[in-house]
Amino acid sequence: MHRVGSAGNNSNSSRPRREKRLTYVLNDVDETKHCAGINCLAVLKSSVADGSDYLFTGSRDGTLKRWGLAEDAATCSATFESHVDWVNDAVLAGENTIVSCSSDTTLKTWNCLSDGICTRTLHQHTDYVTCLAAAEKNSNIVASGGLGGEVFIWDLEAALVHVSKSTDAIEDDSSNGTIASGNCAMPLTSLRPMNSSSNISLNGTQTEGYNPLAAKGHKDSVYALAMNDSGTVLVSGGTEKVVRVWDPRTGSKTMKLRGHTDNIRALLLDSTGRFCLSGSSDSMIRLWDLGQQRCVHSYAVHTDSVWTLASTPTFSHVYSGGRDLSLYLTDLATRESLLLCTEEHPISHLALHDDSIWVATSDSSIHQWPAEGRDPQKVFQRGSSFKAGNLSFTRARAYLEGSAAVPACKEPSLTIPGTPGIVQHEILNNRRQVLTKDTAGSVKLWEITRGIVVEDYGKVSFEEKKEELFEMVSIPGWFTTDTRLGNLSIHLETPQCFTAEMYSADLNIVGVAEDHKINLAEETLKGLMAHWSAKRSNSSGSQASANGDVQSGKDVSARNHSHSRLEVDGAGNRNFVVYPAFEFSTVSPPSIITEGSHGGPWRKKITDLDGTEDEKDIPWWCLDCVLNKSLASKENTKCSFYLHPCEGSSVQVLTQGKLSAPRILRIHKVVNYVLEKMVPDKPLNGEKSDGTLAPGPAVGLSQFPANGVDIFSSTGSKSLQNLKTSIEILCNNQVLSPEMSLATVRAYIWKKPDDLVLNYRLSGFEMLVYGHGDAIFLLVSTTFCNLFFAVAGRDQNYLQLPSKS
């Protein structure tokens, strides 16, 4: 599974993992919609009587969105973009803050009512952060759990106070909430796990800096957390199949509850912290009395894993959903249960909102269903209910016997549509286009050097279209890609990304020589950073970091003079030119993802870059390329080969030893080389050898005498062109197309690890050489019905041709 490295992990390395990678994420659809499954929901009730309520959604596309809720509509009013991997959970902390966690191993805090500004990034987890829990009446307390078996309890107010103090005291801060200390990147909040006996308080009065509590005890992954309103009880569950109960004020474990036979995926606590509901992959829901430390009820309503729970405010009824696509309502006292609705995809999260319930699934759309949250007993009047059993097999047996419940609701009352996510992709041989297929079956062709869809084929066969678009060309793989976020993510790593070159003529670039070599990664980076470069030229005043943390004046000064590895050419911006083949859309701009040098991963639209980002944020090799036109060292882009006449050929151009040329060199250039060797000092249409074909270092090419007689002097360039079209280059006895590159010939025709061997011959020519007196006469009779004569002394060695009588 794909994992994204982050700073702040326990490591002796001074740089995060995969620091050299730059990723850009392409998008061609409505940015107000999610393009991947929804993992979490949160409803913010307005504090004003006539104010708008908001729904927050976190998606596998790596973003959160805020939706303004009306009676019959939901409108996207902001996108929160900074996470670089799946958003797994989100909780509200008070009226103005939402906290999210991600598979990028971070937690982020956001201003709920902002335009999507990340206010803090918190590092401590060493693996995916899967779940969060908040204390409704104590907005400062948030707990987080993850795949590393870690559970941390955060005091957000204390962390913010320490952030402010630290940024005033230390200038060498990073862009997204961390402080660089010596050679090791440490989180800004100086996070470190504490043992359960720690007596540190969460009131922000500690003098040695803020330290979150670590609730130690889990030996494996944590999938679910829940906290009561006052923040005095915390429960956790995961792959160990037990419910652990903690005191979040001290981080100490108070009890362990056993009963489930599979992973625990969902937890709820009532407002007092006495009763706990748990949902498990064993398909069971259990009600626990924490005072008695035992399970008091079991509810068998589902036929597969239970992934999410939501309760009414009085904790009298529970809504549950999961892998079986079903949403059930269960009366905890009477055990009466009802199938409220069924979805087309597994249900991942639920959120009650007045008399309705929002349902998130592994699809990118969100549905609202009528739920009668204020009086759930009304729901039972709309459908057939059943008694929940005590054992999971009773419900499964009833389902198999054909007594499955009928949904009370057939259609959702409101749908927030998403867009289809990409689920299949193929990089084409031209290394500039990628073919994709989305969840709706639509096949599209992307041009990744411009970030746009150049062709939408609709619902066609992906495999057939891939075969149709096949080109026999060979270009080095200079990027990798994945579709984990539902979009096309393009990854660039140095120095591999700088290995692919093309001629400007092949990219239809005007204003430069046709044989000018274009480095694909270099020009792509210039296109991506064009907005940043323009902003950088005009930037002044207060600056914000890549993750939204506003810095003090002296911090800005430190950042602006921090190019320790980068010599910036001031003239670079003035001469910044982006070719049309590398211009990215500003309507649906891509987002870039970087891992920086100190601060950990972050993500931003290219049009949101403000010019203050430097080598602490963006990998230094990218900036060096864009600003100084300096490419990191790359592998040899040359191709070595031998050039020999075909067996029995009447033309013998003496080329000894190995030749070397760029891999992108076309075969017609090899034809030119052969022709120039046949006709010394006679360029084709004024063309001169530019050194693209050079002998190997050990052996040179034999030269023809400079005073040889030019056999074409009487016919001009037209006949010379005729001769060019009659020269054939072969490999493995196969005539090569003039437009093939050396790399293509090697990959598809030569197919050997040894050095390439090319042969040449004249097609349609008959040659006669005879002697008379002190002169040698050469008669060339061509299929074009032209006769040429050349006279040279017997001591001249002009063309090595066999004699015919």
PDB file of N, CA and C in Angstrom, residues 210-286:
ATOM      1  N   TYR A 210       4.620  22.193  25.688  1.00  0.00           N
ATOM      2  CA  TYR A 210       3.448  21.325  25.646  1.00  0.00           C
ATOM      3  C   TYR A 210       3.822  19.919  25.205  1.00  0.00           C
ATOM      4  N   ASN A 211       3.271  18.918  25.902  1.00  0.00           N
ATOM      5  CA  ASN A 211       3.455  17.513  25.550  1.00  0.00           C
ATOM      6  C   ASN A 211       2.112  16.820  25.567  1.00  0.00           C
ATOM      7  N   PRO A 212       1.663  16.262  24.446  1.00  0.00           N
ATOM      8  CA  PRO A 212       0.393  15.536  24.471  1.00  0.00           C
ATOM      9  C   PRO A 212       0.561  14.222  25.222  1.00  0.00           C
ATOM     10  N   LEU A 213      -0.502  13.747  25.777  1.00  0.00           N
ATOM     11  CA  LEU A 213      -0.463  12.480  26.485  1.00  0.00           C
ATOM     12  C   LEU A 213      -0.517  11.321  25.507  1.00  0.00           C
ATOM     13  N   ALA A 214       0.222  10.289  25.785  1.00  0.00           N
ATOM     14  CA  ALA A 214       0.174   9.066  25.000  1.00  0.00           C
ATOM     15  C   ALA A 214      -0.505   7.992  25.836  1.00  0.00           C
ATOM     16  N   ALA A 215      -1.643   7.506  25.349  1.00  0.00           N
ATOM     17  CA  ALA A 215      -2.356   6.430  26.042  1.00  0.00           C
ATOM     18  C   ALA A 215      -1.760   5.109  25.579  1.00  0.00           C
ATOM     19  N   LYS A 216      -0.838   4.583  26.346  1.00  0.00           N
ATOM     20  CA  LYS A 216      -0.104   3.383  25.940  1.00  0.00           C
ATOM     21  C   LYS A 216      -0.820   2.111  26.354  1.00  0.00           C
ATOM     22  N   GLY A 217      -0.826   1.149  25.479  1.00  0.00           N
ATOM     23  CA  GLY A 217      -1.462  -0.131  25.789  1.00  0.00           C
ATOM     24  C   GLY A 217      -1.798  -0.923  24.551  1.00  0.00           C
ATOM     25  N   HIS A 218      -2.157  -0.228  23.465  1.00  0.00           N
ATOM     26  CA  HIS A 218      -2.477  -0.943  22.226  1.00  0.00           C
ATOM     27  C   HIS A 218      -1.211  -1.526  21.610  1.00  0.00           C
ATOM     28  N   LYS A 219      -1.311  -2.768  21.203  1.00  0.00           N
ATOM     29  CA  LYS A 219      -0.195  -3.433  20.547  1.00  0.00           C
ATOM     30  C   LYS A 219      -0.369  -3.481  19.040  1.00  0.00           C
ATOM     31  N   ASP A 220      -1.551  -3.068  18.566  1.00  0.00           N
ATOM     32  CA  ASP A 220      -1.819  -3.142  17.133  1.00  0.00           C
ATOM     33  C   ASP A 220      -2.692  -1.960  16.731  1.00  0.00           C
ATOM     34  N   SER A 221      -3.200  -2.000  15.506  1.00  0.00           N
ATOM     35  CA  SER A 221      -3.894  -0.855  14.919  1.00  0.00           C
ATOM     36  C   SER A 221      -5.132  -0.445  15.698  1.00  0.00           C
ATOM     37  N   VAL A 222      -5.349   0.875  15.745  1.00  0.00           N
ATOM     38  CA  VAL A 222      -6.538   1.457  16.372  1.00  0.00           C
ATOM     39  C   VAL A 222      -7.439   1.980  15.268  1.00  0.00           C
ATOM     40  N   TYR A 223      -8.701   1.545  15.262  1.00  0.00           N
ATOM     41  CA  TYR A 223      -9.647   1.932  14.220  1.00  0.00           C
ATOM     42  C   TYR A 223     -10.756   2.843  14.717  1.00  0.00           C
ATOM     43  N   ALA A 224     -10.991   2.904  16.030  1.00  0.00           N
ATOM     44  CA  ALA A 224     -12.141   3.652  16.537  1.00  0.00           C
ATOM     45  C   ALA A 224     -11.824   4.289  17.879  1.00  0.00           C
ATOM     46  N   LEU A 225     -12.341   5.511  18.070  1.00  0.00           N
ATOM     47  CA  LEU A 225     -12.227   6.241  19.328  1.00  0.00           C
ATOM     48  C   LEU A 225     -13.564   6.903  19.631  1.00  0.00           C
ATOM     49  N   ALA A 226     -13.823   7.143  20.908  1.00  0.00           N
ATOM     50  CA  ALA A 226     -14.994   7.926  21.315  1.00  0.00           C
ATOM     51  C   ALA A 226     -14.695   8.563  22.664  1.00  0.00           C
ATOM     52  N   MET A 227     -15.274   9.758  22.883  1.00  0.00           N
ATOM     53  CA  MET A 227     -15.055  10.494  24.130  1.00  0.00           C
ATOM     54  C   MET A 227     -16.389  11.082  24.586  1.00  0.00           C
ATOM     55  N   ASN A 228     -16.581  11.135  25.908  1.00  0.00           N
ATOM     56  CA  ASN A 228     -17.814  11.732  26.412  1.00  0.00           C
ATOM     57  C   ASN A 228     -17.731  13.249  26.346  1.00  0.00           C
ATOM     58  N   ASP A 229     -18.841  13.924  26.612  1.00  0.00           N
ATOM     59  CA  ASP A 229     -18.928  15.367  26.388  1.00  0.00           C
ATOM     60  C   ASP A 229     -17.912  16.166  27.200  1.00  0.00           C
ATOM     61  N   SER A 230     -17.685  15.754  28.433  1.00  0.00           N
ATOM     62  CA  SER A 230     -16.787  16.536  29.298  1.00  0.00           C
ATOM     63  C   SER A 230     -15.327  16.156  29.133  1.00  0.00           C
ATOM     64  N   GLY A 231     -15.029  15.087  28.375  1.00  0.00           N
ATOM     65  CA  GLY A 231     -13.638  14.702  28.157  1.00  0.00           C
ATOM     66  C   GLY A 231     -13.024  13.959  29.319  1.00  0.00           C
ATOM     67  N   THR A 232     -13.855  13.238  30.091  1.00  0.00           N
ATOM     68  CA  THR A 232     -13.329  12.501  31.246  1.00  0.00           C
ATOM     69  C   THR A 232     -13.177  11.005  30.973  1.00  0.00           C
ATOM     70  N   VAL A 233     -13.776  10.530  29.864  1.00  0.00           N
ATOM     71  CA  VAL A 233     -13.688   9.114  29.504  1.00  0.00           C
ATOM     72  C   VAL A 233     -13.357   9.003  28.024  1.00  0.00           C
ATOM     73  N   LEU A 234     -12.413   8.127  27.717  1.00  0.00           N
ATOM     74  CA  LEU A 234     -12.032   7.855  26.333  1.00  0.00           C
ATOM     75  C   LEU A 234     -12.052   6.348  26.122  1.00  0.00           C
ATOM     76  N   VAL A 235     -12.651   5.886  25.022  1.00  0.00           N
ATOM     77  CA  VAL A 235     -12.633   4.463  24.686  1.00  0.00           C
ATOM     78  C   VAL A 235     -11.973   4.297  23.321  1.00  0.00           C
ATOM     79  N   SER A 236     -11.302   3.159  23.147  1.00  0.00           N
ATOM     80  CA  SER A 236     -10.612   2.885  21.889  1.00  0.00           C
ATOM     81  C   SER A 236     -10.776   1.412  21.536  1.00  0.00           C
ATOM     82  N   GLY A 237     -10.702   1.135  20.245  1.00  0.00           N
ATOM     83  CA  GLY A 237     -10.804  -0.240  19.786  1.00  0.00           C
ATOM     84  C   GLY A 237     -10.110  -0.416  18.458  1.00  0.00           C
ATOM     85  N   GLY A 238      -9.779  -1.661  18.148  1.00  0.00           N
ATOM     86  CA  GLY A 238      -9.072  -1.930  16.904  1.00  0.00           C
ATOM     87  C   GLY A 238      -8.978  -3.405  16.625  1.00  0.00           C
ATOM     88  N   THR A 239      -7.809  -3.806  16.136  1.00  0.00           N
ATOM     89  CA  THR A 239      -7.629  -5.190  15.702  1.00  0.00           C
ATOM     90  C   THR A 239      -7.445  -6.162  16.862  1.00  0.00           C
ATOM     91  N   GLU A 240      -7.310  -5.662  18.078  1.00  0.00           N
ATOM     92  CA  GLU A 240      -7.146  -6.556  19.235  1.00  0.00           C
ATOM     93  C   GLU A 240      -8.480  -7.073  19.761  1.00  0.00           C
ATOM     94  N   LYS A 241      -9.592  -6.604  19.181  1.00  0.00           N
ATOM     95  CA  LYS A 241     -10.940  -7.124  19.465  1.00  0.00           C
ATOM     96  C   LYS A 241     -11.422  -6.788  20.871  1.00  0.00           C
ATOM     97  N   VAL A 242     -10.764  -5.870  21.545  1.00  0.00           N
ATOM     98  CA  VAL A 242     -11.190  -5.462  22.891  1.00  0.00           C
ATOM     99  C   VAL A 242     -11.427  -3.958  22.893  1.00  0.00           C
ATOM    100  N   VAL A 243     -12.305  -3.532  23.802  1.00  0.00           N
ATOM    101  CA  VAL A 243     -12.549  -2.113  24.030  1.00  0.00           C
ATOM    102  C   VAL A 243     -11.718  -1.691  25.231  1.00  0.00           C
ATOM    103  N   ARG A 244     -10.821  -0.724  25.018  1.00  0.00           N
ATOM    104  CA  ARG A 244      -9.997  -0.196  26.113  1.00  0.00           C
ATOM    105  C   ARG A 244     -10.593   1.119  26.590  1.00  0.00           C
ATOM    106  N   VAL A 245     -10.598   1.323  27.889  1.00  0.00           N
ATOM    107  CA  VAL A 245     -11.162   2.534  28.488  1.00  0.00           C
ATOM    108  C   VAL A 245     -10.039   3.287  29.189  1.00  0.00           C
ATOM    109  N   TRP A 246      -9.960   4.609  28.918  1.00  0.00           N
ATOM    110  CA  TRP A 246      -8.869   5.450  29.418  1.00  0.00           C
ATOM    111  C   TRP A 246      -9.411   6.653  30.167  1.00  0.00           C
ATOM    112  N   ASP A 247      -8.547   7.194  31.019  1.00  0.00           N
ATOM    113  CA  ASP A 247      -8.794   8.510  31.609  1.00  0.00           C
ATOM    114  C   ASP A 247      -7.958   9.507  30.803  1.00  0.00           C
ATOM    115  N   PRO A 248      -8.566  10.293  29.920  1.00  0.00           N
ATOM    116  CA  PRO A 248      -7.786  11.185  29.050  1.00  0.00           C
ATOM    117  C   PRO A 248      -7.074  12.308  29.801  1.00  0.00           C
ATOM    118  N   ARG A 249      -7.420  12.498  31.086  1.00  0.00           N
ATOM    119  CA  ARG A 249      -6.739  13.540  31.857  1.00  0.00           C
ATOM    120  C   ARG A 249      -5.353  13.108  32.282  1.00  0.00           C
ATOM    121  N   THR A 250      -5.147  11.786  32.371  1.00  0.00           N
ATOM    122  CA  THR A 250      -3.836  11.287  32.801  1.00  0.00           C
ATOM    123  C   THR A 250      -3.207  10.342  31.783  1.00  0.00           C
ATOM    124  N   GLY A 251      -4.006   9.853  30.843  1.00  0.00           N
ATOM    125  CA  GLY A 251      -3.493   8.876  29.889  1.00  0.00           C
ATOM    126  C   GLY A 251      -3.462   7.471  30.448  1.00  0.00           C
ATOM    127  N   SER A 252      -4.044   7.250  31.618  1.00  0.00           N
ATOM    128  CA  SER A 252      -3.994   5.934  32.257  1.00  0.00           C
ATOM    129  C   SER A 252      -5.169   5.066  31.798  1.00  0.00           C
ATOM    130  N   LYS A 253      -4.924   3.767  31.707  1.00  0.00           N
ATOM    131  CA  LYS A 253      -5.952   2.805  31.309  1.00  0.00           C
ATOM    132  C   LYS A 253      -6.749   2.374  32.526  1.00  0.00           C
ATOM    133  N   THR A 254      -8.075   2.373  32.386  1.00  0.00           N
ATOM    134  CA  THR A 254      -8.918   2.037  33.528  1.00  0.00           C
ATOM    135  C   THR A 254      -9.526   0.641  33.423  1.00  0.00           C
ATOM    136  N   MET A 255      -9.781   0.149  32.215  1.00  0.00           N
ATOM    137  CA  MET A 255     -10.343  -1.198  32.079  1.00  0.00           C
ATOM    138  C   MET A 255     -10.211  -1.684  30.639  1.00  0.00           C
ATOM    139  N   LYS A 256     -10.469  -2.973  30.466  1.00  0.00           N
ATOM    140  CA  LYS A 256     -10.447  -3.607  29.150  1.00  0.00           C
ATOM    141  C   LYS A 256     -11.684  -4.494  29.049  1.00  0.00           C
ATOM    142  N   LEU A 257     -12.469  -4.323  27.967  1.00  0.00           N
ATOM    143  CA  LEU A 257     -13.739  -5.036  27.818  1.00  0.00           C
ATOM    144  C   LEU A 257     -13.650  -6.024  26.661  1.00  0.00           C
ATOM    145  N   ARG A 258     -13.935  -7.295  26.954  1.00  0.00           N
ATOM    146  CA  ARG A 258     -13.843  -8.355  25.949  1.00  0.00           C
ATOM    147  C   ARG A 258     -15.231  -8.865  25.591  1.00  0.00           C
ATOM    148  N   GLY A 259     -15.382  -9.293  24.335  1.00  0.00           N
ATOM    149  CA  GLY A 259     -16.659  -9.836  23.897  1.00  0.00           C
ATOM    150  C   GLY A 259     -16.737  -9.971  22.389  1.00  0.00           C
ATOM    151  N   HIS A 260     -16.183  -9.029  21.667  1.00  0.00           N
ATOM    152  CA  HIS A 260     -16.179  -9.099  20.204  1.00  0.00           C
ATOM    153  C   HIS A 260     -15.192 -10.171  19.737  1.00  0.00           C
ATOM    154  N   THR A 261     -15.497 -10.731  18.581  1.00  0.00           N
ATOM    155  CA  THR A 261     -14.637 -11.786  18.023  1.00  0.00           C
ATOM    156  C   THR A 261     -13.886 -11.329  16.781  1.00  0.00           C
ATOM    157  N   ASP A 262     -13.995 -10.052  16.447  1.00  0.00           N
ATOM    158  CA  ASP A 262     -13.265  -9.514  15.283  1.00  0.00           C
ATOM    159  C   ASP A 262     -12.956  -8.044  15.549  1.00  0.00           C
ATOM    160  N   ASN A 263     -12.348  -7.395  14.569  1.00  0.00           N
ATOM    161  CA  ASN A 263     -11.918  -6.003  14.731  1.00  0.00           C
ATOM    162  C   ASN A 263     -13.060  -5.095  15.153  1.00  0.00           C
ATOM    163  N   ILE A 264     -12.756  -4.160  16.030  1.00  0.00           N
ATOM    164  CA  ILE A 264     -13.728  -3.152  16.449  1.00  0.00           C
ATOM    165  C   ILE A 264     -13.568  -1.940  15.531  1.00  0.00           C
ATOM    166  N   ARG A 265     -14.661  -1.569  14.850  1.00  0.00           N
ATOM    167  CA  ARG A 265     -14.583  -0.528  13.822  1.00  0.00           C
ATOM    168  C   ARG A 265     -15.312   0.750  14.191  1.00  0.00           C
ATOM    169  N   ALA A 266     -16.178   0.753  15.198  1.00  0.00           N
ATOM    170  CA  ALA A 266     -16.942   1.952  15.553  1.00  0.00           C
ATOM    171  C   ALA A 266     -17.239   1.956  17.041  1.00  0.00           C
ATOM    172  N   LEU A 267     -17.206   3.157  17.647  1.00  0.00           N
ATOM    173  CA  LEU A 267     -17.467   3.318  19.085  1.00  0.00           C
ATOM    174  C   LEU A 267     -18.281   4.586  19.316  1.00  0.00           C
ATOM    175  N   LEU A 268     -19.162   4.536  20.337  1.00  0.00           N
ATOM    176  CA  LEU A 268     -19.927   5.703  20.778  1.00  0.00           C
ATOM    177  C   LEU A 268     -19.984   5.703  22.291  1.00  0.00           C
ATOM    178  N   LEU A 269     -19.948   6.889  22.901  1.00  0.00           N
ATOM    179  CA  LEU A 269     -20.172   7.049  24.339  1.00  0.00           C
ATOM    180  C   LEU A 269     -21.361   7.954  24.558  1.00  0.00           C
ATOM    181  N   ASP A 270     -22.142   7.689  25.603  1.00  0.00           N
ATOM    182  CA  ASP A 270     -23.204   8.630  25.930  1.00  0.00           C
ATOM    183  C   ASP A 270     -22.584   9.863  26.579  1.00  0.00           C
ATOM    184  N   SER A 271     -23.381  10.881  26.804  1.00  0.00           N
ATOM    185  CA  SER A 271     -22.842  12.166  27.281  1.00  0.00           C
ATOM    186  C   SER A 271     -22.175  12.039  28.650  1.00  0.00           C
ATOM    187  N   THR A 272     -22.644  11.112  29.478  1.00  0.00           N
ATOM    188  CA  THR A 272     -22.078  10.965  30.819  1.00  0.00           C
ATOM    189  C   THR A 272     -20.818  10.108  30.836  1.00  0.00           C
ATOM    190  N   GLY A 273     -20.660   9.278  29.850  1.00  0.00           N
ATOM    191  CA  GLY A 273     -19.506   8.394  29.819  1.00  0.00           C
ATOM    192  C   GLY A 273     -19.737   7.069  30.502  1.00  0.00           C
ATOM    193  N   ARG A 274     -21.017   6.755  30.798  1.00  0.00           N
ATOM    194  CA  ARG A 274     -21.285   5.479  31.470  1.00  0.00           C
ATOM    195  C   ARG A 274     -21.517   4.354  30.468  1.00  0.00           C
ATOM    196  N   PHE A 275     -22.244   4.637  29.378  1.00  0.00           N
ATOM    197  CA  PHE A 275     -22.587   3.596  28.414  1.00  0.00           C
ATOM    198  C   PHE A 275     -21.791   3.769  27.123  1.00  0.00           C
ATOM    199  N   CYS A 276     -21.429   2.620  26.566  1.00  0.00           N
ATOM    200  CA  CYS A 276     -20.624   2.607  25.348  1.00  0.00           C
ATOM    201  C   CYS A 276     -21.248   1.646  24.341  1.00  0.00           C
ATOM    202  N   LEU A 277     -21.326   2.077  23.084  1.00  0.00           N
ATOM    203  CA  LEU A 277     -21.755   1.220  21.986  1.00  0.00           C
ATOM    204  C   LEU A 277     -20.552   0.898  21.108  1.00  0.00           C
ATOM    205  N   SER A 278     -20.464  -0.350  20.686  1.00  0.00           N
ATOM    206  CA  SER A 278     -19.360  -0.759  19.814  1.00  0.00           C
ATOM    207  C   SER A 278     -19.892  -1.535  18.625  1.00  0.00           C
ATOM    208  N   GLY A 279     -19.295  -1.291  17.457  1.00  0.00           N
ATOM    209  CA  GLY A 279     -19.622  -2.037  16.247  1.00  0.00           C
ATOM    210  C   GLY A 279     -18.379  -2.744  15.754  1.00  0.00           C
ATOM    211  N   SER A 280     -18.550  -3.972  15.264  1.00  0.00           N
ATOM    212  CA  SER A 280     -17.392  -4.803  14.957  1.00  0.00           C
ATOM    213  C   SER A 280     -17.527  -5.488  13.603  1.00  0.00           C
ATOM    214  N   SER A 281     -16.383  -5.953  13.113  1.00  0.00           N
ATOM    215  CA  SER A 281     -16.366  -6.756  11.887  1.00  0.00           C
ATOM    216  C   SER A 281     -17.011  -8.117  12.095  1.00  0.00           C
ATOM    217  N   ASP A 282     -17.332  -8.462  13.328  1.00  0.00           N
ATOM    218  CA  ASP A 282     -18.062  -9.716  13.570  1.00  0.00           C
ATOM    219  C   ASP A 282     -19.567  -9.540  13.335  1.00  0.00           C
ATOM    220  N   SER A 283     -19.949  -8.340  12.817  1.00  0.00           N
ATOM    221  CA  SER A 283     -21.319  -7.950  12.453  1.00  0.00           C
ATOM    222  C   SER A 283     -22.195  -7.630  13.658  1.00  0.00           C
ATOM    223  N   MET A 284     -21.625  -7.616  14.851  1.00  0.00           N
ATOM    224  CA  MET A 284     -22.400  -7.372  16.063  1.00  0.00           C
ATOM    225  C   MET A 284     -22.259  -5.941  16.569  1.00  0.00           C
ATOM    226  N   ILE A 285     -23.338  -5.457  17.219  1.00  0.00           N
ATOM    227  CA  ILE A 285     -23.309  -4.213  17.984  1.00  0.00           C
ATOM    228  C   ILE A 285     -23.480  -4.596  19.450  1.00  0.00           C
ATOM    229  N   ARG A 286     -22.627  -4.047  20.310  1.00  0.00           N
ATOM    230  CA  ARG A 286     -22.707  -4.370  21.742  1.00  0.00           C
ATOM    231  C   ARG A 286     -22.866  -3.089  22.555  1.00  0.00           C
TER     232      ARG A 286
END
